[in-house]
Amino acid sequence: KNQVEQSPQSLIILEGKNCTLQCNYTVSPFSNLRWYKQDTGRGPVSLTIMTFSENTKSNGRYTATLDADTKQSSLHITASQLSDSASYICVVRDGTASKLTFGTGTRLQVTL
Amino acid sequence: GAGVSQSPSNKVTEKGKDVELRCDPISGHTALYWYRQRLGQGLEFLIYFQGNSAPDKSGLPSDRFSAERTGESVSTLTIQRTQQEDSAVYLCASSLRREGGSGELFFGEGSRLTVL
């Protein structure tokens, strides 16, 4: 069964600090992996997509990595801001039926 | 439209009543998804429409739930005889599905359903 597991479940950090969120998946065959940001009371918004051949990709202060061999991805947030407070959801698409498997998300709170 | 539009944004209903939630996808997006998100939980897949193909209903939790979509336009999610456990945010997403496309989902703001 395809599964996506994220850790930690929740995280509190001080403004300006860095953090790394983890995503492990068992989806096979693999097509792509996306990280979404969901602000409270809003719908998720895509931050970045990782395909099989990509190891790292940056979008501003967000950097995603992918290790297709170990089936792990991470999202690193640099110099966190209060506006980074949100849930971060890892979503993996399989390569045959093109189905999506969602992680349960990491809830990040950035405080002063 | 510019984005995915959902209505109503909030709905409070009494147990046993039927509710209808509407989703207006981005123009030209052939794929449409419905998800349920309970408070503090992840997204649960409900149903997926792709063009004129038969929908994937594998996520619908019971026969009280149904959804329709005409062509590539508006979709309606109907919950009959609502139960308190149906209380959640119902999110709709659309995607420009094409061969080899990455399939980014564009989400609406959701419809928050509260069953008293």
XYZ file of N, CA and C in Angstrom:
684
model
N 0.841 -1.199 0.000
C 0.000 0.000 0.000
C 0.875 1.247 0.000
N 0.525 2.207 -0.867
C 1.285 3.451 -0.919
C 1.081 4.255 0.354
N 2.183 4.705 0.927
C 2.102 5.509 2.145
C 3.100 6.652 2.094
N 2.729 7.746 2.747
C 3.621 8.892 2.908
C 3.605 9.266 4.386
N 4.768 9.278 4.994
C 4.872 9.607 6.411
C 5.726 10.846 6.586
N 5.228 11.760 7.414
C 5.943 13.003 7.642
C 6.326 13.142 9.107
N 7.469 13.770 9.302
C 7.914 14.032 10.664
C 8.681 15.351 10.711
N 8.676 16.053 11.849
C 7.832 15.717 12.990
C 6.373 16.051 12.713
N 5.503 15.653 13.599
C 4.075 15.969 13.449
C 3.853 17.458 13.648
N 4.600 18.032 14.607
C 4.520 19.461 14.839
C 5.866 19.971 15.316
N 6.052 21.275 15.152
C 7.354 21.870 15.429
C 7.158 23.341 15.780
N 7.849 23.774 16.824
C 7.834 25.189 17.199
C 9.270 25.695 17.158
N 9.493 26.785 16.434
C 10.848 27.355 16.350
C 10.786 28.864 16.515
N 11.911 29.457 16.862
C 11.987 30.900 16.997
C 12.210 31.536 15.632
N 11.649 32.697 15.471
C 11.833 33.451 14.234
C 13.318 33.616 13.942
N 13.675 33.396 12.688
C 15.069 33.536 12.281
C 15.839 32.224 12.255
N 15.304 31.220 12.942
C 15.969 29.915 12.970
C 15.622 29.107 11.724
N 16.452 28.097 11.465
C 16.208 27.183 10.354
C 15.513 25.924 10.859
N 14.859 25.219 9.961
C 14.268 23.935 10.337
C 14.204 23.029 9.109
N 14.077 21.736 9.385
C 13.977 20.753 8.305
C 12.832 19.803 8.592
N 11.988 19.639 7.607
C 10.845 18.739 7.706
C 11.128 17.514 6.835
N 10.674 16.355 7.300
C 10.986 15.104 6.626
C 9.745 14.446 6.025
N 9.970 13.747 4.921
C 8.904 12.998 4.255
C 9.485 11.682 3.753
N 8.932 10.574 4.221
C 9.334 9.243 3.742
C 8.146 8.623 3.027
N 8.402 7.968 1.911
C 7.288 7.419 1.141
C 7.596 6.002 0.696
N 6.509 5.283 0.408
C 6.652 3.920 -0.113
C 5.991 3.800 -1.482
N 5.609 4.939 -2.073
C 4.920 4.933 -3.359
C 5.832 4.395 -4.443
N 5.300 3.447 -5.213
C 6.086 2.864 -6.292
C 5.166 2.419 -7.423
N 5.519 2.657 -8.686
C 6.657 3.458 -9.107
C 6.424 4.942 -8.837
N 7.516 5.641 -8.722
C 7.474 7.042 -8.339
C 7.371 7.930 -9.568
N 6.537 8.972 -9.485
C 6.465 9.948 -10.567
C 7.034 11.285 -10.110
N 6.403 11.870 -9.101
C 6.937 13.111 -8.563
C 6.461 13.321 -7.132
N 7.080 14.271 -6.478
C 6.744 14.597 -5.085
C 6.615 16.104 -4.984
N 5.548 16.533 -4.356
C 5.330 17.972 -4.145
C 5.244 18.280 -2.671
N 5.740 19.461 -2.327
C 5.516 20.020 -1.006
C 4.494 21.143 -1.151
N 3.453 21.070 -0.303
C 2.430 22.105 -0.263
C 2.494 22.801 1.099
N 2.156 24.084 1.076
C 2.015 24.854 2.311
C 0.543 25.175 2.501
N 0.027 24.877 3.700
C -1.373 25.185 3.979
C -1.457 26.126 5.166
N -1.779 27.380 4.890
C -2.027 28.339 5.958
C -3.353 27.993 6.632
N -3.476 28.382 7.890
C -4.694 28.074 8.649
C -5.914 28.643 7.939
N -6.903 27.800 7.728
C -8.145 28.245 7.108
C -8.068 28.442 5.600
N -6.987 28.019 4.990
C -6.822 28.186 3.542
C -6.589 26.832 2.881
N -6.664 26.810 1.567
C -6.310 25.603 0.841
C -4.806 25.498 0.661
N -4.283 24.292 0.473
C -2.830 24.122 0.265
C -2.368 24.782 -1.030
N -1.124 25.245 -1.012
C -0.507 25.871 -2.184
C 0.835 25.192 -2.431
N 1.108 24.862 -3.692
C 2.347 24.163 -4.020
C 3.567 25.056 -3.803
N 4.593 24.481 -3.151
C 5.867 25.179 -2.959
C 6.885 24.739 -3.994
N 6.948 23.429 -4.219
C 7.953 22.908 -5.121
C 7.605 21.489 -5.538
N 8.099 21.085 -6.690
C 7.924 19.733 -7.169
C 9.295 19.101 -7.382
N 9.399 17.829 -7.008
C 10.638 17.081 -7.210
C 10.351 15.889 -8.112
N 11.108 15.745 -9.168
C 10.990 14.572 -10.020
C 12.164 13.633 -9.758
N 12.107 12.479 -10.374
C 13.057 11.409 -10.066
C 14.504 11.849 -10.210
N 14.764 12.675 -11.200
C 16.152 13.036 -11.505
C 16.672 14.225 -10.699
N 15.809 14.817 -9.898
C 16.213 16.017 -9.161
C 16.586 15.677 -7.727
N 17.704 16.230 -7.271
C 18.163 15.995 -5.905
C 17.829 17.152 -4.978
N 17.870 18.346 -5.523
C 17.604 19.518 -4.705
C 17.016 20.630 -5.554
N 16.130 21.392 -4.943
C 15.504 22.512 -5.637
C 15.144 23.575 -4.616
N 15.416 24.813 -4.967
C 15.132 25.912 -4.040
C 14.049 26.819 -4.568
N 13.288 27.362 -3.635
C 12.253 28.343 -3.940
C 12.335 29.379 -2.833
N 13.169 30.386 -3.059
C 13.378 31.398 -2.016
C 14.063 30.771 -0.812
N 13.422 30.917 0.353
C 14.002 30.377 1.584
C 13.697 28.898 1.781
N 12.954 28.313 0.866
C 12.600 26.898 0.939
C 13.519 26.093 0.015
N 14.095 25.020 0.547
C 14.899 24.117 -0.259
C 14.427 22.692 -0.036
N 14.041 22.046 -1.126
C 13.596 20.656 -1.035
C 14.685 19.746 -1.559
N 14.811 18.576 -0.945
C 15.742 17.563 -1.425
C 14.974 16.273 -1.671
N 15.518 15.444 -2.519
C 14.917 14.147 -2.799
C 16.016 13.110 -2.946
N 15.857 12.003 -2.211
C 16.715 10.841 -2.387
C 15.807 9.706 -2.847
N 15.808 9.449 -4.151
C 14.894 8.457 -4.702
C 15.293 7.030 -4.309
N 16.540 6.851 -3.949
C 16.985 5.510 -3.545
C 16.417 5.126 -2.186
N 16.490 6.073 -1.247
C 15.964 5.810 0.094
C 14.508 6.233 0.243
N 13.962 6.840 -0.807
C 12.566 7.302 -0.813
C 12.309 8.274 0.324
N 13.181 9.287 0.364
C 13.046 10.319 1.379
C 13.159 11.684 0.733
N 12.388 12.617 1.280
C 12.486 14.011 0.864
C 12.523 14.872 2.110
N 13.134 16.027 1.986
C 13.130 16.974 3.093
C 12.811 18.357 2.553
N 12.264 19.181 3.437
C 12.006 20.586 3.124
C 12.725 21.405 4.179
N 13.699 22.184 3.751
C 14.478 22.998 4.665
C 14.027 24.447 4.538
N 13.726 25.046 5.665
C 13.316 26.454 5.686
C 14.421 27.250 6.371
N 14.915 28.237 5.674
C 16.021 29.062 6.173
C 15.494 30.385 6.711
N 16.081 30.824 7.808
C 15.744 32.140 8.381
C 14.231 32.300 8.482
N 13.615 31.459 9.267
C 12.159 31.391 9.333
C 11.526 32.741 9.692
N 10.314 32.912 9.173
C 9.530 34.125 9.452
C 8.191 33.706 10.047
N 7.547 34.650 10.702
C 6.251 34.343 11.312
C 5.265 33.809 10.270
N 5.388 34.315 9.046
C 4.464 33.897 7.981
C 4.707 32.464 7.508
N 5.789 31.859 7.973
C 6.029 30.449 7.644
C 5.169 29.519 8.490
N 4.530 30.061 9.505
C 3.653 29.245 10.353
C 2.525 28.687 9.505
N 2.468 27.362 9.404
C 1.513 26.698 8.521
C 1.704 25.197 8.663
N 0.866 24.461 7.948
C 1.094 23.019 7.807
C 1.776 22.776 6.475
N 2.735 21.867 6.474
C 3.471 21.540 5.260
C 3.176 20.086 4.910
N 2.664 19.897 3.712
C 2.141 18.602 3.304
C 2.967 18.056 2.155
N 3.367 16.812 2.282
C 4.128 16.106 1.255
C 3.149 15.232 0.471
N 3.179 15.333 -0.849
C 2.252 14.596 -1.701
C 3.049 13.883 -2.790
N 2.855 12.582 -2.908
C 3.601 11.797 -3.883
C 2.646 11.237 -4.934
N 3.045 11.369 -6.191
C 2.243 10.839 -7.300
C 2.897 9.575 -7.804
N 2.091 8.524 -7.992
C 2.676 7.294 -8.524
C 2.762 7.353 -10.042
N 3.589 6.505 -10.595
C 3.909 6.599 -12.013
C 3.018 5.801 -12.934
N 2.074 5.045 -12.395
C 1.207 4.252 -13.269
C -0.209 4.804 -13.268
N -0.910 4.635 -12.188
C -2.292 5.119 -12.105
C -2.348 6.617 -11.874
N -1.183 7.227 -11.650
C -1.103 8.660 -11.419
C -1.886 9.090 -10.175
N -2.017 8.188 -9.235
C -2.737 8.529 -8.003
C -1.847 9.323 -7.064
N -2.483 10.132 -6.249
C -1.784 10.955 -5.272
C -1.915 10.342 -3.891
N -0.824 10.344 -3.144
C -0.845 9.921 -1.748
C -0.361 11.088 -0.905
N -1.182 11.484 0.046
C -0.894 12.641 0.888
C -0.303 12.205 2.213
N 0.701 12.951 2.692
C 1.131 12.822 4.071
C 0.166 13.589 4.964
N 0.251 13.352 6.274
C -0.651 14.033 7.212
C -0.151 15.418 7.580
N 1.040 15.766 7.134
C 1.536 17.115 7.311
C 2.350 17.332 8.567
N 3.172 18.369 8.526
C 3.902 18.855 9.709
C 3.381 20.245 9.999
N 2.945 20.432 11.236
C 2.435 21.742 11.626
C 3.581 22.553 12.228
N 3.951 23.632 11.547
C 5.071 24.475 11.985
C 4.543 25.763 12.584
N 5.061 26.095 13.745
C 4.745 27.380 14.368
C 6.041 28.141 14.585
N 6.094 29.342 14.046
C 7.255 30.215 14.222
C 6.865 31.296 15.213
N 7.658 31.431 16.274
C 7.312 32.386 17.337
C 8.403 33.433 17.510
N 8.031 34.506 18.193
C 8.999 35.581 18.469
C 9.912 35.188 19.621
N -12.432 31.073 -14.096
C -12.098 32.076 -13.100
C -10.622 32.050 -12.780
N -10.186 32.985 -11.941
C -8.779 33.102 -11.618
C -8.322 31.957 -10.740
N -9.204 31.461 -9.903
C -8.830 30.388 -9.003
C -10.009 29.458 -8.822
N -9.807 28.439 -7.966
C -10.883 27.513 -7.646
C -11.811 28.187 -6.644
N -13.076 28.161 -6.945
C -14.048 28.821 -6.090
C -14.967 27.779 -5.454
N -15.144 27.889 -4.134
C -16.023 26.964 -3.437
C -17.097 27.726 -2.688
N -18.282 27.120 -2.632
C -19.359 27.720 -1.857
C -20.261 26.633 -1.275
N -20.872 26.883 -0.107
C -20.620 28.052 0.726
C -19.278 27.935 1.442
N -18.776 29.018 1.964
C -17.520 28.952 2.708
C -17.755 28.332 4.077
N -18.953 28.563 4.618
C -19.324 27.983 5.902
C -20.765 27.510 5.829
N -20.997 26.329 6.412
C -22.350 25.787 6.448
C -22.570 25.103 7.787
N -23.614 25.547 8.487
C -24.006 24.901 9.737
C -25.352 24.245 9.486
N -25.449 22.969 9.810
C -26.689 22.249 9.553
C -27.021 21.337 10.722
N -28.234 20.892 10.733
C -28.665 19.973 11.780
C -28.472 18.528 11.322
N -28.169 17.702 12.266
C -28.020 16.271 11.980
C -29.249 15.756 11.238
N -28.995 14.990 10.174
C -30.085 14.412 9.406
C -30.455 15.192 8.155
N -30.000 16.449 8.073
C -30.292 17.262 6.903
C -29.321 16.919 5.773
N -29.729 17.235 4.546
C -28.837 17.084 3.390
C -28.116 18.403 3.130
N -26.865 18.316 2.644
C -26.134 19.522 2.268
C -25.515 19.334 0.891
N -25.334 20.460 0.233
C -24.746 20.468 -1.099
C -23.622 21.486 -1.133
N -22.450 21.032 -1.529
C -21.281 21.896 -1.606
C -20.870 22.022 -3.070
N -20.472 23.230 -3.436
C -20.195 23.502 -4.841
C -18.737 23.867 -5.068
N -18.218 23.431 -6.197
C -16.845 23.753 -6.584
C -16.811 24.201 -8.031
N -16.225 25.365 -8.258
C -16.061 25.906 -9.597
C -14.554 25.884 -9.910
N -14.106 24.962 -10.758
C -12.656 24.819 -10.963
C -12.098 25.919 -11.869
N -10.802 25.936 -11.988
C -10.142 26.865 -12.904
C -10.514 26.469 -14.332
N -10.848 27.441 -15.121
C -11.261 27.193 -16.497
C -10.177 26.433 -17.260
N -10.590 25.333 -17.923
C -9.640 24.550 -18.697
C -9.028 23.384 -17.949
N -9.236 23.346 -16.639
C -8.709 22.230 -15.854
C -9.637 21.029 -15.997
N -9.067 19.922 -16.478
C -9.906 18.759 -16.743
C -10.063 17.867 -15.511
N -9.128 17.961 -14.581
C -9.178 17.105 -13.395
C -9.728 17.881 -12.208
N -10.572 17.220 -11.431
C -11.166 17.849 -10.250
C -11.214 16.828 -9.134
N -10.799 17.271 -7.945
C -10.713 16.408 -6.767
C -11.529 17.002 -5.623
N -12.097 16.125 -4.815
C -12.695 16.523 -3.534
C -11.931 15.814 -2.415
N -11.635 16.585 -1.372
C -10.960 16.050 -0.180
C -11.736 16.497 1.053
N -11.598 15.709 2.099
C -12.161 16.087 3.392
C -10.997 16.263 4.371
N -11.081 17.299 5.191
C -10.046 17.551 6.187
C -10.696 17.822 7.527
N -10.595 16.860 8.422
C -11.105 17.058 9.762
C -10.121 17.920 10.544
N -10.596 18.518 11.625
C -9.814 19.463 12.401
C -8.492 18.847 12.837
N -7.396 19.487 12.453
C -6.075 19.033 12.859
C -5.584 17.778 12.165
N -6.325 17.353 11.138
C -5.964 16.113 10.437
C -5.484 16.399 9.017
N -5.003 15.340 8.349
C -4.575 15.459 6.962
C -5.753 15.398 6.007
N -5.452 15.505 4.733
C -6.493 15.469 3.703
C -6.875 14.029 3.376
N -8.181 13.771 3.345
C -8.696 12.460 2.956
C -9.283 12.571 1.555
N -8.828 11.738 0.649
C -9.358 11.726 -0.708
C -10.796 11.231 -0.702
N -11.653 11.921 -1.442
C -13.049 11.491 -1.569
C -13.344 10.982 -2.979
N -13.143 11.859 -3.983
C -13.529 11.505 -5.336
C -12.708 12.319 -6.326
N -12.521 11.746 -7.533
C -11.695 12.367 -8.564
C -12.431 12.270 -9.898
N -12.534 13.405 -10.585
C -13.115 13.464 -11.916
C -12.007 13.813 -12.909
N -12.008 13.130 -14.051
C -11.055 13.434 -15.113
C -11.814 13.483 -16.430
N -12.059 14.679 -16.899
C -12.755 14.851 -18.166
C -14.081 14.120 -18.168
N -14.306 13.348 -19.219
C -15.552 12.603 -19.348
C -15.413 11.148 -18.916
N -14.268 10.815 -18.314
C -14.059 9.443 -17.837
C -14.906 9.179 -16.594
N -15.121 7.914 -16.299
C -15.846 7.545 -15.081
C -15.058 8.024 -13.867
N -15.713 8.667 -12.906
C -14.992 9.184 -11.742
C -14.454 8.075 -10.856
N -13.389 8.374 -10.151
C -12.831 7.483 -9.140
C -13.507 7.820 -7.816
N -14.422 6.972 -7.400
C -15.212 7.222 -6.195
C -14.679 6.445 -4.998
N -13.476 5.922 -5.112
C -12.983 4.985 -4.110
C -12.834 5.573 -2.715
N -12.815 6.905 -2.606
C -12.634 7.516 -1.303
C -13.915 7.906 -0.591
N -15.038 7.780 -1.243
C -16.300 8.167 -0.604
C -16.554 7.256 0.592
N -16.768 7.837 1.785
C -16.844 7.024 3.003
C -18.134 6.219 3.163
N -19.217 6.654 2.519
C -20.474 5.914 2.641
C -21.377 6.308 1.489
N -22.500 5.604 1.367
C -23.430 5.916 0.274
C -24.204 7.207 0.537
N -23.955 7.845 1.675
C -24.575 9.143 1.922
C -23.866 10.243 1.131
N -22.672 9.915 0.672
C -21.864 10.884 -0.068
C -21.970 10.614 -1.572
N -22.160 11.663 -2.347
C -22.160 11.538 -3.796
C -21.645 12.839 -4.389
N -21.172 12.763 -5.615
C -20.683 13.955 -6.287
C -20.972 13.848 -7.759
N -21.172 15.006 -8.357
C -21.431 15.076 -9.789
C -20.549 16.152 -10.409
N -20.260 15.943 -11.665
C -19.575 16.980 -12.429
C -20.017 16.824 -13.872
N -20.419 17.921 -14.450
C -20.845 17.914 -15.845
C -19.687 18.393 -16.700
N -19.149 17.494 -17.521
C -18.031 17.848 -18.390
C -16.839 18.314 -17.593
N -16.333 19.494 -17.927
C -15.164 20.047 -17.237
C -15.550 21.296 -16.461
N -16.799 21.295 -15.960
C -17.252 22.498 -15.275
C -17.484 22.226 -13.790
N -18.491 22.866 -13.283
C -18.791 22.862 -11.850
C -19.051 21.453 -11.333
N -18.634 21.237 -10.090
C -18.915 19.967 -9.413
C -19.707 20.248 -8.136
N -20.541 19.294 -7.785
C -21.331 19.388 -6.560
C -21.104 18.140 -5.728
N -20.779 18.340 -4.458
C -20.657 17.244 -3.491
C -21.883 17.284 -2.599
N -22.605 16.177 -2.552
C -23.819 16.106 -1.750
C -23.639 15.114 -0.615
N -24.014 15.549 0.582
C -23.995 14.666 1.749
C -25.433 14.559 2.245
N -25.950 13.356 2.221
C -27.329 13.129 2.666
C -27.345 12.702 4.135
N -28.428 13.075 4.819
C -28.629 12.650 6.216
C -27.345 12.856 7.016
N -26.910 14.101 7.075
C -25.624 14.409 7.696
C -25.539 13.902 9.135
N -24.330 13.516 9.498
C -23.998 13.076 10.842
C -22.944 14.020 11.419
N -22.813 14.031 12.739
C -21.830 14.907 13.367
C -20.414 14.593 12.895
N -20.150 13.338 12.580
C -18.822 12.940 12.106
C -18.488 13.517 10.728
N -19.509 14.070 10.052
C -19.264 14.682 8.745
C -18.686 16.088 8.884
N -18.675 16.617 10.088
C -18.141 17.962 10.310
C -16.670 17.997 9.914
N -16.354 18.887 8.996
C -14.992 18.960 8.467
C -14.934 20.112 7.462
N -13.732 20.363 6.964
C -13.585 21.264 5.816
C -13.500 20.393 4.569
N -14.303 20.730 3.584
C -14.299 19.995 2.324
C -13.569 20.844 1.288
N -12.452 20.316 0.830
C -11.589 21.043 -0.108
C -11.748 20.479 -1.514
N -11.819 21.387 -2.460
C -11.866 21.021 -3.868
C -10.569 21.482 -4.517
N -10.066 20.707 -5.453
C -8.864 21.096 -6.184
C -9.052 20.750 -7.652
N -8.434 21.545 -8.514
C -8.455 21.221 -9.929
C -7.028 21.191 -10.459
N -6.874 20.527 -11.590
C -5.543 20.333 -12.156
C -5.637 20.306 -13.663
N -4.619 20.869 -14.298
C -4.540 20.823 -15.749
C -3.872 19.509 -16.105
N -4.651 18.533 -16.411
C -4.109 17.203 -16.649
C -3.788 17.050 -18.117
N -2.525 16.842 -18.400
C -2.147 16.544 -19.764
C -1.013 15.540 -19.719
N -0.783 14.887 -20.818
C 0.223 13.835 -20.878
C 1.571 14.384 -20.456
N 2.157 13.749 -19.456
C 3.469 14.190 -18.989
C 3.421 15.388 -18.071
N 2.224 15.908 -17.826
C 2.136 17.071 -16.947
C 2.444 16.716 -15.506
N 2.867 17.710 -14.748
C 3.256 17.457 -13.362
C 2.066 17.375 -12.440
N 0.918 17.878 -12.907
C -0.299 17.709 -12.137
C -0.377 18.495 -10.859
N 0.065 19.752 -10.870
C -0.085 20.572 -9.663
C -1.555 20.766 -9.367
N -1.922 20.592 -8.118
C -3.291 20.826 -7.686
C -3.443 22.267 -7.232
N -4.529 22.887 -7.665
C -4.881 24.226 -7.226
C -6.134 24.082 -6.368
N -5.997 24.452 -5.111
C -7.075 24.240 -4.155
C -7.944 25.481 -3.996
N -9.213 25.212 -3.691
C -10.082 26.287 -3.244
C -9.867 26.535 -1.764
N -10.619 27.480 -1.226
C -10.483 27.836 0.176
C -11.234 26.874 1.097
N -12.038 26.014 0.508
C -12.741 25.025 1.293
C -14.128 25.463 1.741
N -14.957 24.478 2.036
C -16.275 24.707 2.645
C -16.253 24.056 4.019
N -16.419 24.885 5.049
C -16.402 24.355 6.410
C -17.809 23.931 6.784
N -17.988 22.633 7.048
C -19.294 22.086 7.399
C -19.321 21.742 8.880
N -20.345 22.245 9.555
C -20.555 21.916 10.967
C -21.932 21.286 11.098
N -21.960 20.068 11.608
C -23.223 19.364 11.812
C -23.524 19.340 13.307
N -24.635 19.963 13.670
C -24.985 20.067 15.092
C -25.770 18.849 15.582
